[in-house]
Amino acid sequence: MTAGYTAAEVARAVDEAADPERVAVLRGFFKTGPGEYGEGDVFVGVTVPKSRAIAKRFAALPLPEIETLLASEVHECRFVALVIANNAMTKAGKPRTRDEAAQRELVDMYLTAVRGGRVNNWDLVDVSAENILGPWLLERPRDLLDELAQADSLWERRVALLTTFAFIKAGDASTTVELCERLLHDRRDLIQKAVGWMLREVGKRIDRTLLTGFLDEHAQDMGRTALSYATEHLDPTVRAAYRARR
């Protein structure tokens, strides 16, 4: 692959893969109606497998062109841009050829997109946070996540939580637990789901007692959705006991 690709070429590939018959379903699924969390977002009807195939085809897209693609009004273009950025972050982070300057550029680009409202739905957050911010912060101070967790933006708060998935996979639950405690009373549905999901993963991947210890202390204060997600894989009797605490 050459490095001469442009964002316009990727956008054309997205248009060619579009299926107008899927648009109405996607608008409903991603809540794009007035007053909903994805209000006004534009979909053209590209499936996730096709989006990932396009990202693979244009894997050598230069960073400035990724940034341009991330500014697109088309949701699927932004999704493709983030998958390309994920892959670039992975490549730049390989131990023998680590390029911290390239990683920093990708992180800065990502944070600009997040704070600029371009990473603005749950699929965009979930496909990118752990893969871009996660590797960068794994062995660095994590004050950035405290900042994101306190932001007014729903998406910045979800980015903070989902970034910790990378830490969980590395065996570190500390930041996840701290952020879940901080966001315990955030009743936005997508934060509730993220809190419960990350706690569940702590229990599954690291130590069940970390999960049950959190629940012992906080179950009575958790929202129904977060508690449901967090206890999903516990024994039915144990699950029912925690859910009864609300």
Coordinates of C-alpha atoms in Angstrom, one line a residue, residues 6-12 14 54 58 61 63-82 84 118:
T6 CA -6.7 10.7 0.7
A7 CA -9.7 11.1 2.9
A8 CA -11.8 11.8 -0.3
E9 CA -10.9 8.4 -1.7
V10 CA -12.0 6.7 1.5
A11 CA -15.2 8.7 1.6
R12 CA -15.9 7.5 -2.0
V14 CA -17.8 4.4 1.9
I54 CA -12.5 -0.3 3.9
F58 CA -6.8 2.2 3.3
L61 CA -3.9 6.6 5.1
L63 CA -2.4 11.0 9.7
P64 CA -3.6 14.4 8.3
E65 CA -6.1 12.5 6.0
I66 CA -7.3 10.4 9.0
E67 CA -8.0 13.7 10.7
T68 CA -9.9 15.0 7.7
L69 CA -11.9 11.8 7.5
L70 CA -12.8 12.2 11.2
A71 CA -14.3 15.6 10.5
S72 CA -16.8 14.0 8.0
E73 CA -20.5 14.5 8.8
V74 CA -21.0 10.8 7.7
H75 CA -20.9 8.5 10.7
E76 CA -19.4 5.5 8.8
C77 CA -16.5 7.7 7.6
R78 CA -15.7 8.6 11.2
F79 CA -15.9 4.9 12.1
V80 CA -13.5 3.9 9.3
A81 CA -11.1 6.7 10.4
L82 CA -11.0 5.4 13.9
I84 CA -7.5 3.1 10.7
R118 CA -16.6 13.9 16.3

